[in-house]
Coordinates of C-alpha atoms and ligand atoms in Angstrom, one line a residue:
X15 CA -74.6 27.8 -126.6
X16 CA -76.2 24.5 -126.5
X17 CA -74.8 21.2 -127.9
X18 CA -77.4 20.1 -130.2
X19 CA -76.5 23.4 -132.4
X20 CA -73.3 20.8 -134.4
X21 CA -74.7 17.7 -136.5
X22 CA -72.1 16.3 -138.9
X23 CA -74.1 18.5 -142.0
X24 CA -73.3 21.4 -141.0
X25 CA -69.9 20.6 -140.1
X26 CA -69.7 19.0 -143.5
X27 CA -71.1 22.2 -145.1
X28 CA -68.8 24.8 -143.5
X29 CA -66.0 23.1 -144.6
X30 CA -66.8 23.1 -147.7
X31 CA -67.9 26.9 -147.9
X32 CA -65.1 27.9 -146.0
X33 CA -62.1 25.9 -147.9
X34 CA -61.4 23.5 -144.9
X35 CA -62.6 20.2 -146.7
X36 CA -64.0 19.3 -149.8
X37 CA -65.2 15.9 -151.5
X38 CA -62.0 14.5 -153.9
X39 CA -62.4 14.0 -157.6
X40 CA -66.3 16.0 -157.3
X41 CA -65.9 16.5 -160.6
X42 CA -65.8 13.0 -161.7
X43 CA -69.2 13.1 -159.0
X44 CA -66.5 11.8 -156.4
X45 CA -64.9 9.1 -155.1
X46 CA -66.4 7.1 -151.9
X47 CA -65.5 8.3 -148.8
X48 CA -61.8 10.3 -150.4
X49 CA -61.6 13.9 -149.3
X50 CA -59.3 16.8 -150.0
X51 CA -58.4 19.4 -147.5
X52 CA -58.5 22.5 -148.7
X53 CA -56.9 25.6 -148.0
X54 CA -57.7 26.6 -144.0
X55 CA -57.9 22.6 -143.9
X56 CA -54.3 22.2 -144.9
X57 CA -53.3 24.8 -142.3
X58 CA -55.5 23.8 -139.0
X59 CA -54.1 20.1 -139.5
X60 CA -50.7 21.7 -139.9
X61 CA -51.3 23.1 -136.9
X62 CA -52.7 19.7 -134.7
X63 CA -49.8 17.8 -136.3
X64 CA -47.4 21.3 -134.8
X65 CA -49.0 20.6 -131.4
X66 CA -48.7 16.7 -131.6
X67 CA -44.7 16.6 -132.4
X68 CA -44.1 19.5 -129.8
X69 CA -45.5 17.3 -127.3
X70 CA -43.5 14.2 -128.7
X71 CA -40.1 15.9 -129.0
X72 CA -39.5 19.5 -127.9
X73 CA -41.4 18.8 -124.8
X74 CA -39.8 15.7 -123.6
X75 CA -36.0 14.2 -124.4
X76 CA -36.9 10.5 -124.6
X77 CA -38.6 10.7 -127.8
X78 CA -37.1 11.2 -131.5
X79 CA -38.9 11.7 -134.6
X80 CA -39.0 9.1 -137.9
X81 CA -40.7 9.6 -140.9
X82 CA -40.7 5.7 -142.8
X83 CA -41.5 4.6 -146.3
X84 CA -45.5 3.9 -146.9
X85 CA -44.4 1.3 -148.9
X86 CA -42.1 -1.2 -146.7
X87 CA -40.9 -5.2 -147.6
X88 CA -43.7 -7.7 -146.8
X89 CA -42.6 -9.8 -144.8
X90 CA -43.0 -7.1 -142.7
X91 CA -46.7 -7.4 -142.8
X92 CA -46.4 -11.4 -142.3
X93 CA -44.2 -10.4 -139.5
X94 CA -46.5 -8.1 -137.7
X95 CA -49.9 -10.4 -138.3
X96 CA -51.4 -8.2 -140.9
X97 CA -51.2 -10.3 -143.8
X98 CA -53.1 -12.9 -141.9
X99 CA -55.4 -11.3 -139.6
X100 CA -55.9 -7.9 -140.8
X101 CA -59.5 -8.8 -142.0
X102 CA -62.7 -8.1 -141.9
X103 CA -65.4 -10.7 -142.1
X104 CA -67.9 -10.3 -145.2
X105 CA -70.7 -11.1 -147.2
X106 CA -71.7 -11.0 -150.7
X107 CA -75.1 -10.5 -152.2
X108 CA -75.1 -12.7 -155.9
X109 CA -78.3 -10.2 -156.8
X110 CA -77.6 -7.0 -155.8
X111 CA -73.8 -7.2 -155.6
X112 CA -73.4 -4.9 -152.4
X113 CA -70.6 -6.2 -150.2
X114 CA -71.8 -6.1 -146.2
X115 CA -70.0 -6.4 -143.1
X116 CA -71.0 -9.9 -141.1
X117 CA -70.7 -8.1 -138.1
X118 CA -73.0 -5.1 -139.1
X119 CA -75.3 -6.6 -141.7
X120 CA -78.3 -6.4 -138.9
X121 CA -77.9 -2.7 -139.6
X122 CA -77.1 -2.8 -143.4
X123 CA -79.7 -1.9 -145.8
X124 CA -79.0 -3.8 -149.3
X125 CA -79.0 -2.3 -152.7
X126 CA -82.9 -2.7 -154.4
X127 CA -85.8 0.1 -153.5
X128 CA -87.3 0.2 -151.6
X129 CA -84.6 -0.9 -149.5
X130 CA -84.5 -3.7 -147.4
X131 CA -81.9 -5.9 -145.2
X132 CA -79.4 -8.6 -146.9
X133 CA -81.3 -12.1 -146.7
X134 CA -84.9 -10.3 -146.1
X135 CA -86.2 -11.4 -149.4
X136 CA -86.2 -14.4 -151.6
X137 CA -84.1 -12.5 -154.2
X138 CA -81.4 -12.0 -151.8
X139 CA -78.7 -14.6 -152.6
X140 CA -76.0 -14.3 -149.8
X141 CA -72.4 -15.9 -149.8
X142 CA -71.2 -17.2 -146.4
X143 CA -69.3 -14.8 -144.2
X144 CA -65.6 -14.5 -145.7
X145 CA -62.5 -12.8 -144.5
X146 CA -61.6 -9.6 -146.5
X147 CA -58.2 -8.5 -146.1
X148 CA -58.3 -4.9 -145.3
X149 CA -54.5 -3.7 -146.9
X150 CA -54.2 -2.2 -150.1
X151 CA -52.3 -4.6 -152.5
X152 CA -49.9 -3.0 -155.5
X153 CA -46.8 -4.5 -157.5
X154 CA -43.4 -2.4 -157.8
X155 CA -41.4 -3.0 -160.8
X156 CA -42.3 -3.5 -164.6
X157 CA -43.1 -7.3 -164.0
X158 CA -46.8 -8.7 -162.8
X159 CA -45.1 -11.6 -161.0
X160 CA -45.6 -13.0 -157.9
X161 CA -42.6 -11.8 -156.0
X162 CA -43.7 -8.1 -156.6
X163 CA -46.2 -7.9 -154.7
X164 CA -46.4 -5.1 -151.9
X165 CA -48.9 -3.7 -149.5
X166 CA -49.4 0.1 -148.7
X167 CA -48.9 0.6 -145.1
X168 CA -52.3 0.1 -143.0
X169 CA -50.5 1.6 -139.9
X170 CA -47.5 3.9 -139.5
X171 CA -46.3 1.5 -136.6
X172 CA -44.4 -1.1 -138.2
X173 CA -42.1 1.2 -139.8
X174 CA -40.9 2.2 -136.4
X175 CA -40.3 -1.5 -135.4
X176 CA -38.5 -2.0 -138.6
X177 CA -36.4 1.2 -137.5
X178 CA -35.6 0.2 -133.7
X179 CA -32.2 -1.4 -134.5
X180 CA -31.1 2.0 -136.1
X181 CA -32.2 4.1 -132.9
X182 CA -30.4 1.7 -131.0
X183 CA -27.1 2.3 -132.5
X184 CA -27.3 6.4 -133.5
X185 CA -29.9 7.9 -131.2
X186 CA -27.9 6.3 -127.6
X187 CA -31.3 5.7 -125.8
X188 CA -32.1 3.2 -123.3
X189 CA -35.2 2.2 -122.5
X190 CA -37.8 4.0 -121.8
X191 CA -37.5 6.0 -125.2
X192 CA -40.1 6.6 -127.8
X193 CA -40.0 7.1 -131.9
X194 CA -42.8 8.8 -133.2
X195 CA -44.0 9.5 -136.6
X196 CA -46.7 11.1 -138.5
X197 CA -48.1 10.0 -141.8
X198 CA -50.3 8.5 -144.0
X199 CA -51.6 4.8 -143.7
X200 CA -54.3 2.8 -145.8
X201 CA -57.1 0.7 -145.2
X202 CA -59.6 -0.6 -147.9
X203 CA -62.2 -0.1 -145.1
X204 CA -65.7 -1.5 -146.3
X205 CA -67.9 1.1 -143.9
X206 CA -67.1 4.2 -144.4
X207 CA -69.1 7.6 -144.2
X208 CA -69.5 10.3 -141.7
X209 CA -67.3 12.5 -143.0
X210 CA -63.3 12.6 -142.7
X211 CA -64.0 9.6 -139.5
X212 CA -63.8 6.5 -141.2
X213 CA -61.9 6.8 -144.7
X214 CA -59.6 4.5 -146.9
X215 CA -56.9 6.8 -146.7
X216 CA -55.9 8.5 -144.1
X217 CA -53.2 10.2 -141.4
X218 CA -51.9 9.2 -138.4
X219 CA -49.4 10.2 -135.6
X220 CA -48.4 6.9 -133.9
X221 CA -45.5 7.0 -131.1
X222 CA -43.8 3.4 -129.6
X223 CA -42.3 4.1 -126.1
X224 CA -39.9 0.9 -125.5
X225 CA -39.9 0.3 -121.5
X226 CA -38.5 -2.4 -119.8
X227 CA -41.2 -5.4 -119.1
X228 CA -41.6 -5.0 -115.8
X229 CA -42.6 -0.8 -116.3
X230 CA -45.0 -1.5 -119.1
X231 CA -48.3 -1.3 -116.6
X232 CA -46.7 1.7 -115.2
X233 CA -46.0 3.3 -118.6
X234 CA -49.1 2.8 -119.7
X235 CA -51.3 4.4 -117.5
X236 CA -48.9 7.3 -117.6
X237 CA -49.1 7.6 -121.7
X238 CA -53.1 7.1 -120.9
X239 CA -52.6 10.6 -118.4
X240 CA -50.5 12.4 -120.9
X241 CA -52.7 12.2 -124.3
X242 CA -56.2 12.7 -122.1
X243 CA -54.1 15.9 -121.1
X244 CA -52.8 16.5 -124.7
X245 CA -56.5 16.5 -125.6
X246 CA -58.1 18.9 -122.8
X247 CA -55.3 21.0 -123.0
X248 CA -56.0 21.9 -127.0
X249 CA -59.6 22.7 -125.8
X250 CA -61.8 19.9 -126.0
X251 CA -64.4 20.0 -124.0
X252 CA -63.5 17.4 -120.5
X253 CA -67.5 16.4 -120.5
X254 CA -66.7 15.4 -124.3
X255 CA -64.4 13.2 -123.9
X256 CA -63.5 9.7 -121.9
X257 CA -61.2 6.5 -121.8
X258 CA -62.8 3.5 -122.4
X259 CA -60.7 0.3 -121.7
X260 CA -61.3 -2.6 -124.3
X261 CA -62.8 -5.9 -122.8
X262 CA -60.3 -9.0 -124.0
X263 CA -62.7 -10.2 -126.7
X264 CA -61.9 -6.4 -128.7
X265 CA -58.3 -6.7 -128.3
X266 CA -56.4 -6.8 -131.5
X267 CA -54.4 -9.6 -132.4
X268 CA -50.9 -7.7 -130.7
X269 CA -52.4 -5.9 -127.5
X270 CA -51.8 -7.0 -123.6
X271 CA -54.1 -4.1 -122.7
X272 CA -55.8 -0.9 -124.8
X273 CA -58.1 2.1 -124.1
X274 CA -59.7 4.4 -126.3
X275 CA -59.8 8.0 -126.4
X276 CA -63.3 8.7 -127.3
X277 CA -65.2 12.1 -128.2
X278 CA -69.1 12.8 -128.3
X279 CA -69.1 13.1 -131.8
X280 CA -72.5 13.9 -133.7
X281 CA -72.5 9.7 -134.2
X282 CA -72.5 9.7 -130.8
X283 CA -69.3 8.1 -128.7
X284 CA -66.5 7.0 -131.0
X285 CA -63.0 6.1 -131.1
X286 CA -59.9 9.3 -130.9
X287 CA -57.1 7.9 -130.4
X288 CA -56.1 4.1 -129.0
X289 CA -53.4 3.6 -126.5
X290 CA -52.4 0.2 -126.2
X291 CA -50.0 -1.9 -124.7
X292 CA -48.3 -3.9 -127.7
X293 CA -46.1 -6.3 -125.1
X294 CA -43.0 -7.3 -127.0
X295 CA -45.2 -9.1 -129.7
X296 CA -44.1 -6.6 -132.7
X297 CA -40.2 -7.3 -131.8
X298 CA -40.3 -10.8 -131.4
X299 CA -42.4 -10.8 -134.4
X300 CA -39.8 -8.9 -136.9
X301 CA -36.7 -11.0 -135.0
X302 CA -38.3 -14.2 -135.8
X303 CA -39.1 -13.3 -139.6
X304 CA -35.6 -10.9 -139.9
X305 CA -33.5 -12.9 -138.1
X306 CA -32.1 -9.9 -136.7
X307 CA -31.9 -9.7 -132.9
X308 CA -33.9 -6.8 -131.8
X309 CA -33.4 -6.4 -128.0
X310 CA -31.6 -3.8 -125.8
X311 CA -28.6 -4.6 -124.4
X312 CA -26.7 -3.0 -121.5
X313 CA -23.4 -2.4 -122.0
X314 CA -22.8 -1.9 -118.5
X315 CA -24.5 -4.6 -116.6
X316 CA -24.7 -7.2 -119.6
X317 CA -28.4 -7.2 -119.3
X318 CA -30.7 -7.9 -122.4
X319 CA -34.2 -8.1 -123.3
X320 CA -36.7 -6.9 -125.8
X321 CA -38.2 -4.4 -124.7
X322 CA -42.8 -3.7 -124.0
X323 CA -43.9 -1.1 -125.5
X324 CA -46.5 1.0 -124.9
X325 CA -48.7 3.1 -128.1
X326 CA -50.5 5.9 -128.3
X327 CA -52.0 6.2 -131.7
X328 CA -54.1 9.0 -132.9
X329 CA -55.7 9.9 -136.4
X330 CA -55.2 13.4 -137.6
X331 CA -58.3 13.2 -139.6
X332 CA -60.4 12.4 -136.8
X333 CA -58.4 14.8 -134.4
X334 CA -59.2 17.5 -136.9
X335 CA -63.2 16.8 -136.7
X336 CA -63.0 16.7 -133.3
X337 CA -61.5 20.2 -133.0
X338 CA -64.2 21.8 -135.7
X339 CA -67.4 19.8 -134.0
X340 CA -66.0 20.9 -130.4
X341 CA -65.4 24.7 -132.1
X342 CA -68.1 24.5 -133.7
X343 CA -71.3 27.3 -132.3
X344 CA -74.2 29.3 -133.1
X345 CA -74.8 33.0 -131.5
X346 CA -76.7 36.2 -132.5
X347 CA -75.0 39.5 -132.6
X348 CA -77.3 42.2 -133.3
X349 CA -80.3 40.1 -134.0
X350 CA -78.2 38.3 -136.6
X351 CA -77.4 35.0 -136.5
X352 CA -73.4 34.0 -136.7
X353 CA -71.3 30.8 -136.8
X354 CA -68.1 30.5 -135.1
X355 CA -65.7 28.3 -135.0
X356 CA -64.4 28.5 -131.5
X357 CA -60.9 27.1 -132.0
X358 CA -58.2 27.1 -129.5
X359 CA -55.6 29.8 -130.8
X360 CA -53.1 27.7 -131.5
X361 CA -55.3 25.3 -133.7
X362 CA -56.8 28.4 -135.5
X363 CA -55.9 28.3 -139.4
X364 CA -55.3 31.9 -139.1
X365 CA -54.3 33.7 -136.2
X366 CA -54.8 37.7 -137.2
X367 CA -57.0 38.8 -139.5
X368 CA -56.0 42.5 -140.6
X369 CA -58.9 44.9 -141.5
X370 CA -58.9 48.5 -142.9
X371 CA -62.4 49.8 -142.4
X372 CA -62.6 51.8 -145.2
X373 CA -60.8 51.5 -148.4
X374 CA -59.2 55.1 -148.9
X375 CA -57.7 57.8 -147.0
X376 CA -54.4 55.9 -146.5
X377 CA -56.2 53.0 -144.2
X378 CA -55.4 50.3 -147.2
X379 CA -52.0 51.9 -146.7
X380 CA -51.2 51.3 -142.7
X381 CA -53.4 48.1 -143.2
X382 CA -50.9 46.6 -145.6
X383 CA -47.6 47.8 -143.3
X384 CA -49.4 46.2 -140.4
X385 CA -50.1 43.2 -141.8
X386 CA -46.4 42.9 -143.6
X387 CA -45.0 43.1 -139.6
X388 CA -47.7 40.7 -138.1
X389 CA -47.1 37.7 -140.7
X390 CA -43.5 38.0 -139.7
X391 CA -45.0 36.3 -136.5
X392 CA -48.2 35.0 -137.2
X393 CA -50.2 32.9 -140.3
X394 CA -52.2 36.4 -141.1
X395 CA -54.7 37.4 -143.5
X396 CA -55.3 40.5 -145.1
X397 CA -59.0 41.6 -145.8
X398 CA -60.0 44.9 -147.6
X399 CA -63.0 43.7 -149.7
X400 CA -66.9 44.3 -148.5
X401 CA -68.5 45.8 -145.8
X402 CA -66.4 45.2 -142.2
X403 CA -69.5 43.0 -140.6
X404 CA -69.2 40.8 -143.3
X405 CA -65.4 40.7 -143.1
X406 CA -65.9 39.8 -139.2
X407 CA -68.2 36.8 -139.9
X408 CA -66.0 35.1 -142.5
X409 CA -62.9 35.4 -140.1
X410 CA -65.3 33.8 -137.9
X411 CA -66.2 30.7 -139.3
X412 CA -63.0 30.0 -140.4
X413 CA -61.6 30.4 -136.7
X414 CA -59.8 33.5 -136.5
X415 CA -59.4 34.4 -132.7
X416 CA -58.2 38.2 -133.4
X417 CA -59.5 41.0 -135.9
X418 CA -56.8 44.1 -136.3
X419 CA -59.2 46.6 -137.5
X420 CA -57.6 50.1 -139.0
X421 CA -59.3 53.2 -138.9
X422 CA -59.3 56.6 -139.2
X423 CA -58.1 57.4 -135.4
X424 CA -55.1 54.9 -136.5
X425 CA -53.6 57.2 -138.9
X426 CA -53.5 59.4 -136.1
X427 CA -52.2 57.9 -133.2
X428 CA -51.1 54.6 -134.6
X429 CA -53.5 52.6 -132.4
X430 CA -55.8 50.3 -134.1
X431 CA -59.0 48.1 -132.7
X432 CA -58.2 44.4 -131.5
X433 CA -61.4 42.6 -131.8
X434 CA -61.7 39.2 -129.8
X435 CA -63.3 36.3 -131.7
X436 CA -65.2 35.0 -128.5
X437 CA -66.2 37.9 -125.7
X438 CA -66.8 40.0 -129.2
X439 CA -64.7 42.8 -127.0
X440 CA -63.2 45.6 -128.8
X441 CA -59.8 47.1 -127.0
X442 CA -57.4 49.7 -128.4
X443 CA -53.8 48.4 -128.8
X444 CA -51.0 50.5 -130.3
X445 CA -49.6 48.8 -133.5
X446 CA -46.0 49.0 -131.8
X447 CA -47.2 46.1 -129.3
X448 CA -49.2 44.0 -131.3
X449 CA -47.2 41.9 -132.0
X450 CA -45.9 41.3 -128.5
X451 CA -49.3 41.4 -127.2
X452 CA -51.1 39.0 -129.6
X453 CA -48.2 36.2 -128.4
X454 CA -48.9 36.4 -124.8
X455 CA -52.4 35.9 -125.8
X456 CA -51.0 32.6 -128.0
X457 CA -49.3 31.2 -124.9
X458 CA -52.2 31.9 -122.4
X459 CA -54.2 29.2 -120.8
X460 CA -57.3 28.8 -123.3
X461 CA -60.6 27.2 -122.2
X462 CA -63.3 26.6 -124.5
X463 CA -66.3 29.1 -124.5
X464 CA -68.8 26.6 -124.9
X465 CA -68.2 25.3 -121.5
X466 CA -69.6 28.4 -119.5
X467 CA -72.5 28.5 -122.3
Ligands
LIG517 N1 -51.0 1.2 -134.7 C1 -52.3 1.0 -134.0 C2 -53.4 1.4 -134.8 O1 -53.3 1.7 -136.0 P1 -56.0 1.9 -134.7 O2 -56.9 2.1 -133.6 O3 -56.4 1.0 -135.8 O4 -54.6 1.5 -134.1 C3 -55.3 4.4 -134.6 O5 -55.7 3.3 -135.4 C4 -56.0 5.7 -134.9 O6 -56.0 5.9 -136.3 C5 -57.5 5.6 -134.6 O7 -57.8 5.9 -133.2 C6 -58.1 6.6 -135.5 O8 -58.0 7.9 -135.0 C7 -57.2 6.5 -136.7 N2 -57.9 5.7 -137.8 C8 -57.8 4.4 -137.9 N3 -58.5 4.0 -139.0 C9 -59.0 5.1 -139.6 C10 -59.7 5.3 -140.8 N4 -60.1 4.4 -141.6 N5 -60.0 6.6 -141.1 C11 -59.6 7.7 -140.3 N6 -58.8 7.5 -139.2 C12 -58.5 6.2 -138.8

């Protein structure tokens, strides 16, 4: 099916039909650019984070798993450059009191109607560009005083700097090694929109691999290999997605060298995932401001240095558009029309769907014991409600690669129909092996439909 079929509407729209995503606080008529993930949303990012941390740690033995506080000392944050240069130029309109972006405000559209740009008319009464610091601000404790003053966490990164000394002493690595973590981070971004992309609070799954200097070009280009795998491997498409290497004027304030993961969204190209080559600019940083010494030393040789490290740094949120826009397609069965989400397997919110085709004669019956032994092995959903077409298409849009469909032949010969999500086929599969057989399918090679189109 062709491309043009996914625009960021219908995407926005089947999530909300289909309990994946819906707008936060709607009934307060929402809350700019906040989301809540509903149901099937809660599981298919369960399921990208699943595939993230078995790449990180069961797959590999130089990488252990953290989970730091969202709210960490700040001096932290003077440490690591955010309190200074975490900003974002902006401008004020006295008139119509929208807030714009100095880089973007040839693109912004101000506040009156018709609408026009900032500064186009005489009304406009513009501030000088200013720098807007971009971290959320709170105060722990009972007292508004000065020293109380925290930050909530604009990256998950520092908390794994703050961590190195501990990994040092308990988790005996030497460089290369890599902590990883997943969780939330903040940002009180002033463009948002398009969807789950670009919100103010979001997740992330950041891993620092600590190399020694002279490895860092090395390490990089493999960690640059190994998420473009990670990617392609869960099914996006290989035409929809590239590496683009940041010029020196893009790099952030702490980076020797970075390139983004980017996908073809509906917007068009747009930042995945950023891998970046930090240096030894975030140890330094927290030795200078702790006075701790953070640097590996070998016991053995006596050798000591702080150690480069190399980032790959992905958003959940925007992994998990990037799965339902590359899933997302359009066919006709019958001469009617269907949507499908065409997720890999192991991304799929559910993985079974089990189906009694009629509801009597004992089919409810087998349904139920069938689905009792598959949810034992697999997130499974039991559907005896409506007429079985209409049963197919929901499991469809929400993703569901297999339909177990019980009918009168099973309470025979205990054999039921195993429908397949994408070829639409139809094979006959004792209940005894489905189990088995729906977990070799799970482990198989998977390659998006869309591509042979
Ligand atoms: N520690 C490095 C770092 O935070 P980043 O490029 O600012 O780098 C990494 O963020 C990833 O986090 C991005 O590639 C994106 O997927 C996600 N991300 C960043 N800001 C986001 C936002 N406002 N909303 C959703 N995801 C965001």
């Amino acid at each position: 099916m062709a491309d043009d079929v996914v625009t960021m509407d219908k995407i926005v729209s089947l999530a909300k039909r289909r309990g994946f995503v819906f707008p936060s606080s709607e009934i307060y008529g929402g809350l700019g650019s906040s989301y809540d993930y509903g149901h099937y949303g809660v599981l298919l990012k369960n399921n990208v984070k699943e595939q993230w941390w078995r790449a990180m740690l069961r797959e590999r033995e130089d990488i252990l798993a953290l989970d730091s506080a969202i709210i960490q000392h700040p001096r932290a944050w003077e440490a690591s450059g955010h309190l200074a240069g975490f900003t974002d130029p902006l401008i004020d309109c006295r008139t119509c009191k929208l807030r714009f972006r100095a880089d973007q405000i040839e693109q912004a559209q101000c506040g009156r109607k018709p609408s026009k740009h900032p500064g186009e008319t005489d009304e406009c009464d513009l501030t000088g560009a200013r720098d807007f610091n971009l971290m959320f601000q709170t105060r722990i404790g009972p007292v508004q005083e000065e020293g109380s003053v925290v930050y909530l966490r604009p990256e998950t990164a520092q908390g794994i700097f703050l961590n190195f000394k501990n990994y040092l002493q308990f988790g005996r690595k030497r460089p290369p090694f890599g902590i990883a973590q997943i969780g939330k981070s903040f940002r009180n971004e002033i463009t948002t929109g398009n969807f789950i992309f670009r919100t103010r609070e979001f997740e992330q799954m950041e891993m620092e691999y600590f190399v020694p200097p002279d490895d860092a070009d090395r390490w990089f280009e493999h960690w640059l290999e190994q998420r473009v795998d990670w990617w392609t491997h869960l099914g996006l498409r290989p035409n929809h997605l590239r590496l683009r290497p940041h010029d020196s004027e893009e790099l952030s304030h702490y980076s020797r060298a970075t390139s983004d993961v980017e996908y073809l969204f509906p917007i068009g190209w747009s930042e995945l995932e950023g891998i970046a080559n930090r240096g030894n600019f975030d140890l330094t940083r927290h030795a200078e401001y702790s006075g701790q010494k953070l640097e590996y030393v070998d016991t053995a040789t006596g050798e000591r240095y702080v150690p480069f490290v190399i980032e790959p740094a992905a958003g959940v949120d925007r992994a998990f558009l990037a799965f339902m826009v590359d899933a997302y397609d359009e066919d006709e069965i019958e001469g009617e029309r269907r949507t499908v989400l065409r997720l890999h397997p192991v991304l799929a919110p559910v993985k079974v769907a089990v189906l009694p085709l009629v509801r009597k004669d004992g089919q409810p019956e087998l349904a139920k014991e069938v689905y009792l032994e598959l949810r034992d092995h697999f997130q499974t959903e039991y559907d005896e409600g409506g007429a079985i077409g209409r049963r197919y298409r929901r499991q469809d849009e929400i993703g569901t690669p297999w339909a177990v469909t019980i009918d009168h032949q099973s309470l025979e010969d205990r054999t039921v129909t195993v429908r397949d999500r994408d070829s639409l086929a139809q094979e006959r599969w004792a209940i005894d092996e489905l189990a088995e057989g729906i977990e070799r399918r799970l482990r198989a090679e998977w390659r998006s439909p869309k591509l042979d189109g």
